[in-house]
Structures are given as structure tokens and as C-alpha cells.
mmCIF file of N, CA, C and O in Angstrom:
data_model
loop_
_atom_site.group_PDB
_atom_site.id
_atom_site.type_symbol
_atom_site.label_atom_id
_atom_site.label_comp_id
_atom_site.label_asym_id
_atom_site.label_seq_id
_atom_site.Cartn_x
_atom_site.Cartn_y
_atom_site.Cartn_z
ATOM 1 N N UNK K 1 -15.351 17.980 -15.277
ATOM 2 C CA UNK K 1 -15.174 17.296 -14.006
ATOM 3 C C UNK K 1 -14.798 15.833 -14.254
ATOM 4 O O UNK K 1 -15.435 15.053 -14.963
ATOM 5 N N UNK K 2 -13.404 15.504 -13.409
ATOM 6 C CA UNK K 2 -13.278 14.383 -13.427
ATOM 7 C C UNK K 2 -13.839 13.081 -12.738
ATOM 8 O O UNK K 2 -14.261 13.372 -11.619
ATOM 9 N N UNK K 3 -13.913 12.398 -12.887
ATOM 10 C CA UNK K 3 -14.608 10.773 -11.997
ATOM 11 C C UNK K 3 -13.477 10.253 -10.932
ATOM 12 O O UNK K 3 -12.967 9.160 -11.179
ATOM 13 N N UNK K 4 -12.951 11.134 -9.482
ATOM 14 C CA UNK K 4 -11.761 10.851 -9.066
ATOM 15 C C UNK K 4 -11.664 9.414 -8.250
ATOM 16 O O UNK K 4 -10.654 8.766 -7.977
ATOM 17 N N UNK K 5 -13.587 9.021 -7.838
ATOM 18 C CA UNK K 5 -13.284 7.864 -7.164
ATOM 19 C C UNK K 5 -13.138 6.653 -7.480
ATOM 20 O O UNK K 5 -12.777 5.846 -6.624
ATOM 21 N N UNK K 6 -13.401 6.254 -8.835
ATOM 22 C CA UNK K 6 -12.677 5.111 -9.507
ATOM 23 C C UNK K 6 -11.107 5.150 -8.921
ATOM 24 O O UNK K 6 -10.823 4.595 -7.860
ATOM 25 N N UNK K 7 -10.248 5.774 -9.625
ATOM 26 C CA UNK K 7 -9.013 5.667 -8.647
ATOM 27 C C UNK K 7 -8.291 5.621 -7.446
ATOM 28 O O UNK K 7 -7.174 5.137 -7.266
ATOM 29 N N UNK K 8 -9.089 6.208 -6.582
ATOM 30 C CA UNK K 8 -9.065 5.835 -5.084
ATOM 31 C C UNK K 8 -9.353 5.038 -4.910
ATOM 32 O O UNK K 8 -8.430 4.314 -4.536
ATOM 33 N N UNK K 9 -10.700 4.351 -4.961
ATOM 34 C CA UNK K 9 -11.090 3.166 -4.205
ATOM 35 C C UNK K 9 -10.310 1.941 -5.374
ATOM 36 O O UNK K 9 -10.369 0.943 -4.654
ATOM 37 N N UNK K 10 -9.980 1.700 -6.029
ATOM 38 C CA UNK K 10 -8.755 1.028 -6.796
ATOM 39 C C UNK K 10 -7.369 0.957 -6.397
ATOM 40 O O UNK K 10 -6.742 -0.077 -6.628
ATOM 41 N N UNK K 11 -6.807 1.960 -5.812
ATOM 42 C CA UNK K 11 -5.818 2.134 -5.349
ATOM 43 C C UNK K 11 -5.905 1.991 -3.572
ATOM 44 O O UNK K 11 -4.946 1.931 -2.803
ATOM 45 N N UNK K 12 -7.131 1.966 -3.285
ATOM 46 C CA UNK K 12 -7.069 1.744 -1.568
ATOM 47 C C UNK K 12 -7.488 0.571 -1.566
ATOM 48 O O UNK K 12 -7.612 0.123 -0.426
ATOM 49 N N UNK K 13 -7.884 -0.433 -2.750
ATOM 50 C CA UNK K 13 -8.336 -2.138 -2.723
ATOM 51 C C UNK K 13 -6.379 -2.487 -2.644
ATOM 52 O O UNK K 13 -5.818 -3.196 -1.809
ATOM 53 N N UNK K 14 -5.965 -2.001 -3.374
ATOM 54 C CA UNK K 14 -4.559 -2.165 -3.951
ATOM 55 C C UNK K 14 -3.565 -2.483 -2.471
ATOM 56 O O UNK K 14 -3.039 -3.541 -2.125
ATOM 57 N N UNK K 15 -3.557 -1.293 -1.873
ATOM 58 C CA UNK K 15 -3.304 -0.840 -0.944
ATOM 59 C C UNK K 15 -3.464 -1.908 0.501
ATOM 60 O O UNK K 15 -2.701 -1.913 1.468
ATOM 61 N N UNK K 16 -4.636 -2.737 0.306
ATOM 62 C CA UNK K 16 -4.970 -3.511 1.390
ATOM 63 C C UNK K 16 -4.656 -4.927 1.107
ATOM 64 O O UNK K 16 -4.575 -5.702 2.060
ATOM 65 N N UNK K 17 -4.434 -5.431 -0.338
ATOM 66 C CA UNK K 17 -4.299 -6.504 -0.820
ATOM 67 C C UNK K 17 -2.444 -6.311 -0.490
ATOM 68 O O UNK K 17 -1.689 -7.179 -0.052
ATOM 69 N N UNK K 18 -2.193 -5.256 -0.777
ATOM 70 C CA UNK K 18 -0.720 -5.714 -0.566
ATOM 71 C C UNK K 18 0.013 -5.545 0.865
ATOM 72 O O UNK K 18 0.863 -6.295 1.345
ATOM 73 N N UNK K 19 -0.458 -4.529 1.344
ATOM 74 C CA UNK K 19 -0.408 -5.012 3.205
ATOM 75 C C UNK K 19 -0.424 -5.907 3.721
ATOM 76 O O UNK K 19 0.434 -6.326 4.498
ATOM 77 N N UNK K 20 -2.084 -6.743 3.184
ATOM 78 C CA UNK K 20 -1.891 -7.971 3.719
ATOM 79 C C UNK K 20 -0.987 -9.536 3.601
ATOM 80 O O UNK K 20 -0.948 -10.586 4.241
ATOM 81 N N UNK K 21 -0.176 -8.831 2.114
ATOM 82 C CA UNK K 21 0.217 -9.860 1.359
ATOM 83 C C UNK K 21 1.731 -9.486 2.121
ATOM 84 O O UNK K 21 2.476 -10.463 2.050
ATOM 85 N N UNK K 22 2.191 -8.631 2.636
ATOM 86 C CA UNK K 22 3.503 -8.059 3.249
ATOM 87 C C UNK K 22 3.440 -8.564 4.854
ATOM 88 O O UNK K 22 4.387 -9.037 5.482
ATOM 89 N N UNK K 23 2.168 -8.355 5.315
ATOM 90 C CA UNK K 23 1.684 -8.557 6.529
ATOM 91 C C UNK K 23 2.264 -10.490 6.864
ATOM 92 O O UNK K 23 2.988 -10.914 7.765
ATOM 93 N N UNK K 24 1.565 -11.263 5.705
ATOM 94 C CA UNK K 24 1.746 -12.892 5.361
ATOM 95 C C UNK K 24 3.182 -12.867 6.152
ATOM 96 O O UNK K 24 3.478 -13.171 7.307
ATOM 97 N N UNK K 25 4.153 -12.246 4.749
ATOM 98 C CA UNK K 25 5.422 -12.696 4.786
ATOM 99 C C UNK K 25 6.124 -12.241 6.139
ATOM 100 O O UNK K 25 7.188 -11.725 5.798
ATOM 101 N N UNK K 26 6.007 -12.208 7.438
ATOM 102 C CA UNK K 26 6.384 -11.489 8.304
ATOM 103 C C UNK K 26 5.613 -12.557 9.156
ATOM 104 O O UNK K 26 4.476 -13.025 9.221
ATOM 105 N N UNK K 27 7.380 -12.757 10.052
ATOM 106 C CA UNK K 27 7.207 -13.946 11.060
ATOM 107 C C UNK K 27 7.400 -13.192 12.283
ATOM 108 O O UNK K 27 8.505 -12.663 12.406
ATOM 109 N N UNK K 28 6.585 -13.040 13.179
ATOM 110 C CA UNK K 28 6.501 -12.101 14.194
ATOM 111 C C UNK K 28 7.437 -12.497 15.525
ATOM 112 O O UNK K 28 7.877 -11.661 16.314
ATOM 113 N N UNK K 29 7.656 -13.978 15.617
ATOM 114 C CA UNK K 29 8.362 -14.124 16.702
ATOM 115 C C UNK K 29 10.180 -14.419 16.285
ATOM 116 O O UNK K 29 10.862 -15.063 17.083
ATOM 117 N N UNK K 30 10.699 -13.958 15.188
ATOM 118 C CA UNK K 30 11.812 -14.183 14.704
ATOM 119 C C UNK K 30 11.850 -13.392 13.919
ATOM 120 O O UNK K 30 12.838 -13.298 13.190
ATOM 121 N N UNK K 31 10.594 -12.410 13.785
ATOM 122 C CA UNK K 31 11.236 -10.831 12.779
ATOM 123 C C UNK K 31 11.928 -11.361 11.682
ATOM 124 O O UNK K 31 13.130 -11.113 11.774
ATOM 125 N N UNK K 32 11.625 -12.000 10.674
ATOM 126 C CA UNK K 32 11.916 -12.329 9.925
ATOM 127 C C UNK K 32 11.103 -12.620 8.829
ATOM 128 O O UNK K 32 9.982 -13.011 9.153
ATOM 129 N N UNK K 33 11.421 -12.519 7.104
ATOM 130 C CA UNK K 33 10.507 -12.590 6.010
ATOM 131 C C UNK K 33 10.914 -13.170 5.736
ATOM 132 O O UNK K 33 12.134 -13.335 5.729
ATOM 133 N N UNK K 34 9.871 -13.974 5.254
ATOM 134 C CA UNK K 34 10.053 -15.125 4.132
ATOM 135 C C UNK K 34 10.711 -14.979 2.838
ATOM 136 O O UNK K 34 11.877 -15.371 2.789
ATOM 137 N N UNK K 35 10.294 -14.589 1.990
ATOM 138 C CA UNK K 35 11.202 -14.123 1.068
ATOM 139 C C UNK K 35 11.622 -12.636 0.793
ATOM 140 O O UNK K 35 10.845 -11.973 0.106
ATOM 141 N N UNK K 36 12.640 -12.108 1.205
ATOM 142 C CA UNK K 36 13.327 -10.767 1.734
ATOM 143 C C UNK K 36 12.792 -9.948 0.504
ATOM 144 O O UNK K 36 12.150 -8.907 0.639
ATOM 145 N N UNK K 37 13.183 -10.632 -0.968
ATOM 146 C CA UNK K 37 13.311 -9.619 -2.065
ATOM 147 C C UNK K 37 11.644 -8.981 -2.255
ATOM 148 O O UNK K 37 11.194 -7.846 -2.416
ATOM 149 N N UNK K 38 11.002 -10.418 -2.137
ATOM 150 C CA UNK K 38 9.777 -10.374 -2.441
ATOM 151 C C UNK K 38 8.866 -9.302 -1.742
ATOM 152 O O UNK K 38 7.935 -8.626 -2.178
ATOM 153 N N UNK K 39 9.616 -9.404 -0.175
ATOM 154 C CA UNK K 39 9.124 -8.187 0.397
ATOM 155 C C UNK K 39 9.349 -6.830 0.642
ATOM 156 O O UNK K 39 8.613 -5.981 1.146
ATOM 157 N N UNK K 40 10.552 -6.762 0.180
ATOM 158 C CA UNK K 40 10.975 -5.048 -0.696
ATOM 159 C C UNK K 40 10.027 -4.687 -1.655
ATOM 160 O O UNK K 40 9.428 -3.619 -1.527
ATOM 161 N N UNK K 41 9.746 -5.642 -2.868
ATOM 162 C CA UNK K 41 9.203 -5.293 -3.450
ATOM 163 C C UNK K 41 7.466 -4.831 -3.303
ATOM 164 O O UNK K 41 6.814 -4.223 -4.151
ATOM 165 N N UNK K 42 7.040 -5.278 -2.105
ATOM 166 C CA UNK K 42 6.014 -5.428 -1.628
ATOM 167 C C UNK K 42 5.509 -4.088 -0.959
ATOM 168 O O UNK K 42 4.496 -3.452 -1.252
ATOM 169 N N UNK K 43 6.937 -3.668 0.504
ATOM 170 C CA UNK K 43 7.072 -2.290 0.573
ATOM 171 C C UNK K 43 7.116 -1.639 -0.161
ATOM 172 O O UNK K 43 6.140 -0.898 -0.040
ATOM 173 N N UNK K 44 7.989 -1.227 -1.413
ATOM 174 C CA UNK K 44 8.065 0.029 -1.679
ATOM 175 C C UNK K 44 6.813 -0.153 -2.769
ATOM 176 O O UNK K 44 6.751 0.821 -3.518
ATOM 177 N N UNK K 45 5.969 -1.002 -2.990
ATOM 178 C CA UNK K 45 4.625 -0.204 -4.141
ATOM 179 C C UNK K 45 3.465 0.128 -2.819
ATOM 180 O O UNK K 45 2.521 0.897 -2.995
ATOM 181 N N UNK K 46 3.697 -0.534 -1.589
ATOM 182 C CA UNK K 46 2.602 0.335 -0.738
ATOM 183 C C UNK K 46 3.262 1.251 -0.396
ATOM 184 O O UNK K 46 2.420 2.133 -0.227
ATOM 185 N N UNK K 47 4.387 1.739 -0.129
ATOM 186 C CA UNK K 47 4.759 3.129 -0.105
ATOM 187 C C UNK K 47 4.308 4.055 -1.044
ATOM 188 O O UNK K 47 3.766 5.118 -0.742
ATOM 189 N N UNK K 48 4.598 3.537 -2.558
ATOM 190 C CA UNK K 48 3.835 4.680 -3.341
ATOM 191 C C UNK K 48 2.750 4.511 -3.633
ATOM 192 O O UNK K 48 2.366 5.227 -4.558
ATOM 193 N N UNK K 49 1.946 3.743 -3.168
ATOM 194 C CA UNK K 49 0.307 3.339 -3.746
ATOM 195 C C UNK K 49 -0.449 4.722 -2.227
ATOM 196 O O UNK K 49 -1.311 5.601 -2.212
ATOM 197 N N UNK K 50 0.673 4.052 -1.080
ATOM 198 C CA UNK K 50 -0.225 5.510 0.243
ATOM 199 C C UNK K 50 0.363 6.695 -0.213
ATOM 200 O O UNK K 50 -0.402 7.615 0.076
ATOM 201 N N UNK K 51 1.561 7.194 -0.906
ATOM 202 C CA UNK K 51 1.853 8.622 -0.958
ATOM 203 C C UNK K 51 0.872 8.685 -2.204
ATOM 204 O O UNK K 51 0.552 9.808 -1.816
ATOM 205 N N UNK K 52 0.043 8.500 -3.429
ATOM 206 C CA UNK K 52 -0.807 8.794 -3.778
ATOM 207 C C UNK K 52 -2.178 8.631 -3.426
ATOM 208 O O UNK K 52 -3.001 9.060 -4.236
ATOM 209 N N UNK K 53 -2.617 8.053 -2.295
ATOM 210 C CA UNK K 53 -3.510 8.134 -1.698
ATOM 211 C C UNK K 53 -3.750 9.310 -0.982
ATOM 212 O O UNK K 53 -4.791 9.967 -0.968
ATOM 213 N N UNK K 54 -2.415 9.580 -0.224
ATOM 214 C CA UNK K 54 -2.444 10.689 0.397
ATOM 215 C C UNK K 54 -2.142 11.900 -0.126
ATOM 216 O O UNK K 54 -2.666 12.814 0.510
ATOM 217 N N UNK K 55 -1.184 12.405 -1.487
ATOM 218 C CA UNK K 55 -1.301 13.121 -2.025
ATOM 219 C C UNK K 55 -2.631 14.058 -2.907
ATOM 220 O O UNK K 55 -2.846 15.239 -3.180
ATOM 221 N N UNK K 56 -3.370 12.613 -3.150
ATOM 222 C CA UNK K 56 -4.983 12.662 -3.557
ATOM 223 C C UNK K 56 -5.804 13.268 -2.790
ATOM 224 O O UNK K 56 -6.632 14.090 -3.182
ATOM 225 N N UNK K 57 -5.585 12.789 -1.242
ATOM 226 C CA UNK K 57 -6.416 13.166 -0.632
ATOM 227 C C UNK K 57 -6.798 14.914 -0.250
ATOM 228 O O UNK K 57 -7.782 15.652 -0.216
ATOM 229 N N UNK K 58 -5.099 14.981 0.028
ATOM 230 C CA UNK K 58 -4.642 16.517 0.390
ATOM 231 C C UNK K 58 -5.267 17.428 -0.919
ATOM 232 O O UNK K 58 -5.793 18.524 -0.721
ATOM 233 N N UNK K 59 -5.168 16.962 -1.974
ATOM 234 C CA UNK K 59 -5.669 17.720 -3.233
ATOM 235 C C UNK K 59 -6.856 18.274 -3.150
ATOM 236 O O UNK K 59 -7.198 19.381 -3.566
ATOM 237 N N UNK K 60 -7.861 16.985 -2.265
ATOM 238 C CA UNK K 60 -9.215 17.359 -2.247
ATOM 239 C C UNK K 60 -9.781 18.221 -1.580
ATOM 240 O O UNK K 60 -10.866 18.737 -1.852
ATOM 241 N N UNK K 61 -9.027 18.472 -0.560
ATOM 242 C CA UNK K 61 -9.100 19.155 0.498
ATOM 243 C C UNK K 61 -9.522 20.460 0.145
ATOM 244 O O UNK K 61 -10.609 20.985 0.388
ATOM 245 N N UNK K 62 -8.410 20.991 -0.536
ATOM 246 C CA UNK K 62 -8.468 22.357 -0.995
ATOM 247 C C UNK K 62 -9.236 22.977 -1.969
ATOM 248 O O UNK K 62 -9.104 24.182 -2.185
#
């Protein structure tokens, strides 16, 4: 048996630190980011940090 919640709750700290750090760069009344690249890069690792959250999760399920 593996120890699966070290990696979840690591990856859902992950997950909230960079939301909020995506959340920052985002000017709400001019829809606009501060630094564009910075926030691509920002999206796409919470994109794959939630599809393994959620892939994880679905695993457990079953």
C-alpha cells in the first residue's frame, strides 16, 4: 500500500498557490494581465496540476 496523501495535499497546496498567483495577475476592470507570458505559464501547470488531481481522485473512487 501506497502513502497517496502526501501527493494530493502537495499538489492541492500547489494548486492554490498558483491560482492565486494567476488570480494577482488579472486586472478585472480591463481584462487584462500583467505579464501575458507569465500567465500562460501559470495556466497551463494549474491545468495539469487539476487534471491530476482529478484523475487521482477518480482512481480512488473505484
Amino acid at each position: 500500500m501506497e502513502n497517496k496523501k502526501a501527493p494530493t495535499f502537495a499538489l492541492s497546496i500547489a494548486a492554490i498557490v498558483i491560482g492565486v498567483a494567476l488570480f494577482k495577475q488579472i486586472d478585472f476592470q480591463t481584462f487584462k494581465v500583467e505579464k501575458p507570458a507569465l500567465s500562460i505559464v501559470y495556466l497551463a501547470t494549474l491545468v495539469f496540476v487539476l487534471y491530476v488531481l482529478i484523475k487521482d481522485g477518480r482512481k480512488k473512487e473505484k
